[in-house]
XYZ file of C-alpha atoms in Angstrom:
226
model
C 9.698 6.527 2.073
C 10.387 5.119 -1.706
C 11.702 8.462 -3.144
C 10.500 10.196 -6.666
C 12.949 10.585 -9.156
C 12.855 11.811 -12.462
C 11.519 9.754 -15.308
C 14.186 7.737 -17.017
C 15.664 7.815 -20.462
C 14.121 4.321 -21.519
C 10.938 6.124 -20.473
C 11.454 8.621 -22.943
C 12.239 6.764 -25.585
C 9.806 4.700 -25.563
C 6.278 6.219 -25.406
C 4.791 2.605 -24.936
C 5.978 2.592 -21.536
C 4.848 6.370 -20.249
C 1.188 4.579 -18.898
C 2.925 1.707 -17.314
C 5.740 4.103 -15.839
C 3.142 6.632 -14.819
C 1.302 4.252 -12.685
C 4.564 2.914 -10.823
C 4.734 6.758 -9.621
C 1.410 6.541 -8.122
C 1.743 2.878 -6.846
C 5.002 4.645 -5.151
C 2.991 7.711 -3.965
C 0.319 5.361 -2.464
C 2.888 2.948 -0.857
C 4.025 6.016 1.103
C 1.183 6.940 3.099
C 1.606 5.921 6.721
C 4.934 5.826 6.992
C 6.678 8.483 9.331
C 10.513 7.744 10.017
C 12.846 9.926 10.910
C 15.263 11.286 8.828
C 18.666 9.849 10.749
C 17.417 6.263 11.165
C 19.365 3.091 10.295
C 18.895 1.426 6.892
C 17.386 -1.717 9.220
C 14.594 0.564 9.787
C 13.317 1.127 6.783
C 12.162 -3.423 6.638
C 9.557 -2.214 9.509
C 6.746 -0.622 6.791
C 3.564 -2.052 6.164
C 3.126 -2.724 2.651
C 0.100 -4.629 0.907
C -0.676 -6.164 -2.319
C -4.010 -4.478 -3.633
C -3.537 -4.943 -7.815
C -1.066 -8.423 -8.830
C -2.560 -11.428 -8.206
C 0.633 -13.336 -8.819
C 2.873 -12.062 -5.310
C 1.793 -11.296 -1.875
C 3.311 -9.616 1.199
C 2.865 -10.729 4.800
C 4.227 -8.208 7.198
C 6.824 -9.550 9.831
C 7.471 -7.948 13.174
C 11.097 -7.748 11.542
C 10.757 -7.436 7.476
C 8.439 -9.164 5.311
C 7.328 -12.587 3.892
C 6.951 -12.311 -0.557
C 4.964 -15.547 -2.187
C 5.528 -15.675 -5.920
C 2.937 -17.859 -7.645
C 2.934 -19.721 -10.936
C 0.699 -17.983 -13.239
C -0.530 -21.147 -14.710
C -1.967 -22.801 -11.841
C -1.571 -20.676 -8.826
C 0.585 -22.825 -7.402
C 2.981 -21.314 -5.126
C 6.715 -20.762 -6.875
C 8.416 -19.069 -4.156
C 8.344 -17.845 -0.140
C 10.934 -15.433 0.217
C 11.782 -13.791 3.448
C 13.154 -10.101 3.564
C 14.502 -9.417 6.866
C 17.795 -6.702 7.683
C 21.102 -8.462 7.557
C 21.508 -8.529 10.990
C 18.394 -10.509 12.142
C 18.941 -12.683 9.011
C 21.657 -14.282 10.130
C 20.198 -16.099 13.221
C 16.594 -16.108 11.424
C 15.307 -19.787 11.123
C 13.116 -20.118 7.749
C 10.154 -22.012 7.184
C 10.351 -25.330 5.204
C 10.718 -24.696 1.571
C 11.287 -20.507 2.585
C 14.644 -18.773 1.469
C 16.083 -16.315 3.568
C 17.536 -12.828 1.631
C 19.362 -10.134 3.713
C 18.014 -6.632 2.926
C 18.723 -4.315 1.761
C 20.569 -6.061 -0.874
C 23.698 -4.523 -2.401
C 24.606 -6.307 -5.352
C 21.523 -7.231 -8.004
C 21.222 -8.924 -11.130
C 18.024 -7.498 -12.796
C 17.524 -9.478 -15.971
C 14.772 -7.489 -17.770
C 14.562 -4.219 -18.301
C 11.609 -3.521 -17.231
C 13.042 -4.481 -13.911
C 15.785 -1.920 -14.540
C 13.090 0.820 -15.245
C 12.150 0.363 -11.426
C 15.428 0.654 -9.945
C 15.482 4.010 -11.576
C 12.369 5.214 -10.387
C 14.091 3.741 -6.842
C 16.974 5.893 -7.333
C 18.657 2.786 -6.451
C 21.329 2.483 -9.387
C 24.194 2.056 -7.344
C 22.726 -1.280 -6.400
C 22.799 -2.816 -9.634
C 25.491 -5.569 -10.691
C 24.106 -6.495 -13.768
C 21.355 -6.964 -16.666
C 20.620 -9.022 -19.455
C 22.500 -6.665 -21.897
C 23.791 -3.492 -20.804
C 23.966 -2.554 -24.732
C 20.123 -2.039 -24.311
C 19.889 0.391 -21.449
C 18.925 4.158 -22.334
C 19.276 5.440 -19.347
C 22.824 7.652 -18.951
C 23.726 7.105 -15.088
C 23.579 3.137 -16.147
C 25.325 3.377 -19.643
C 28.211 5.092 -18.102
C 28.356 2.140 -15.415
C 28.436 -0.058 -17.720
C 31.150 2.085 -19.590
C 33.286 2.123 -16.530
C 32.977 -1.654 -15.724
C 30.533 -1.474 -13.010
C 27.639 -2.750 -14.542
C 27.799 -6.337 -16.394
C 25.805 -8.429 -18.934
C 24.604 -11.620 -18.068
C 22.532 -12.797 -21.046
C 23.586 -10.839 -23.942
C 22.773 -13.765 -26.312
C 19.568 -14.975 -24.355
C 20.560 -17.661 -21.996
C 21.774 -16.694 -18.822
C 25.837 -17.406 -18.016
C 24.827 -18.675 -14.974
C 28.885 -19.206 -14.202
C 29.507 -15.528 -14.534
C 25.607 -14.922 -12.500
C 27.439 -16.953 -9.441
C 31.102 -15.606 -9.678
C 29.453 -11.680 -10.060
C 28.396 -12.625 -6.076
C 25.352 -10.772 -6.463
C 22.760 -11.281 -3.840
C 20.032 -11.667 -5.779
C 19.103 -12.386 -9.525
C 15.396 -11.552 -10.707
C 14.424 -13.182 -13.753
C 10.943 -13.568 -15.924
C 9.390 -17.122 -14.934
C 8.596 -19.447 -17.139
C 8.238 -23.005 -17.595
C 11.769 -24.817 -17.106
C 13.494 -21.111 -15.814
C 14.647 -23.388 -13.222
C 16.574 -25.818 -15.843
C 18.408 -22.765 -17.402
C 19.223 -21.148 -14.647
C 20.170 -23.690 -12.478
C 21.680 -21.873 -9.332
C 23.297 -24.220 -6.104
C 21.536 -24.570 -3.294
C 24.783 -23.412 -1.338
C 25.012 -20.043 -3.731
C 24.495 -16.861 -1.965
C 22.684 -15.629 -5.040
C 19.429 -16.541 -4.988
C 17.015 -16.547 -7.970
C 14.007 -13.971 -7.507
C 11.319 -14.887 -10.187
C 9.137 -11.816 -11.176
C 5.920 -12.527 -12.935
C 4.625 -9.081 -13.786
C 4.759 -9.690 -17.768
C 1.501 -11.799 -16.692
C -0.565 -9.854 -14.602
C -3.902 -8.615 -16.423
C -3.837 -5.238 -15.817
C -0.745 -2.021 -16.037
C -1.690 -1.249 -12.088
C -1.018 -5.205 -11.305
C 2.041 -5.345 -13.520
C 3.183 -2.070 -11.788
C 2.872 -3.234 -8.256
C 5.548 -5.631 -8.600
C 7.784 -1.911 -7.854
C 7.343 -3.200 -4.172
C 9.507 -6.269 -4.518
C 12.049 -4.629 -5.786
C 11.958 -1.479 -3.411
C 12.011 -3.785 -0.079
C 15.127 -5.923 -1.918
C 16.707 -2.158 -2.300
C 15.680 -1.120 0.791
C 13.212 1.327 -0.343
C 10.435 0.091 0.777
C-alpha cells in the first residue's frame, strides 16, 4: 500500500500547490483499494498490484504477471516517447524487452528527480531515502531533504538550468526523471550502455490537477510503493 505521510514543507509554503497536493492524497487513497499484502512480504512483492490510468492522457500502465509496462507519450502528437518496463531486480536481469522497450529494476534505489514537483511526490511516498539528486537542492523546503543535502547525501544536477549530464552518469543513479520537451534528448544525452536511464514525465501538460496528479503512480512503482 503507498503510505500517507504528512504534507510537506514546499506544500506549506506554497498555497498554490495545496489543490494539486490534495488530490495526489486521494489519487494515493484510491490506488490502494484492492490491495491486501501481508505485512512481512518481500519488497519484490509489492511490483504484483494492479494499477490503472483513469485521469493523464499522456502515460499508461499495462499490468505484467511480474511488474508493469509505463508508455510515455509526446504531448504534441501522441506519439509514443517511451515503453518502460518495471519489473523486481531479480526477474530483470534475465527479462528480454520488447524492441525499442527499456528495462528498469524496481524498486529503484538511487533517483535523480529533476523538478520539484517530482520531489513533492517522493515526500508524499515517504520515499526520501531514495533520492540522489534534484535540479537544485537550494530550492527544496522540505527539512528531512535540506538536511540531506546539508550532509552530502543529496546533490544538484542543474543548478544553472542545463543538466551536468557527466555528474547525472558518475552519481550512478538508476533513474533520472526529467520534464519533456522538444530536443530533452539533445541536452541530456545519456549512453545507451548507462545504467541511468532517462524517465521523461509529462505531467506539466496534462489538462486537468487529477491528470497532472496521477503521474504519483510512476514514481511510486519506481520507489516501490506502488
Amino acid at each position: 500500500m503507498i503510505p500517507y505521510c504528512s504534507i510537506s514543507n514546499s506544500l506549506r509554503k506554497s498555497k498554490s500547490y495545496l489543490p494539486f497536493f490534495f488530490l495526489l492524497l486521494l489519487l494515493l487513497g484510491s490506488s490502494c483499494k484492492g490491495k491486501n499484502r501481508e505485512e512481512n512480504e518481500s519488497d519484490d512483492s509489492i511490483e504484483k498490484v494492479s494499477l490503472k490510468v483513469k485521469y493523464a492522457q499522456f502515460f499508461s500502465i499495462d499490468n505484467l504477471p511480474l511488474g508493469h509496462r509505463i508508455k510515455i507519450y509526446n504531448p504534441s502528437n501522441g506519439a509514443l516517447l517511451q515503453s518502460l518496463v518495471l519489473i523486481p531486480s531479480k526477474e530483470a536481469k534475465t527479462f528480454t524487452p520488447q524492441e525499442g522497450e527499456e528495462v528498469i529494476a524496481v524498486p529503484c534505489k538511487r533517483l535523480a528527480l529533476l523538478s520539484d514537483t517530482f520531489v513533492g511526490a517522493i515526500e508524499l511516498l515517504d520515499a526520501r531515502e531514495k533520492l540522489l539528486g534534484t535540479a537544485d537542492v537550494s530550492t527544496l523546503y522540505d527539512a528531512e531533504l535540506q538536511k540531506r543535502a546539508k550532509e552530502g547525501k543529496l546533490h544538484s544536477f542543474a543548478r544553472s538550468g542545463i543538466t551536468d549530464v557527466e555528474s547525472l552518469i558518475a552519481s550512478q543513479v538508476d533513474g533520472a526523471m526529467a520534464n519533456y520537451y522538444d530536443g530533452v534528448e539533445h541536452s541530456m544525452p545519456l549512453p545507451k550502455e548507462s545504467p541511468t536511464k532517462l524517465i521523461y514525465n509529462n505531467d506539466w501538460q496534462e489538462s486537468s490537477l487529477l491528470a497532472r496528479a496521477e503521474w504519483i503512480k510512476v514514481i511510486a512503482l519506481l520507489v516501490g510503493k506502488g
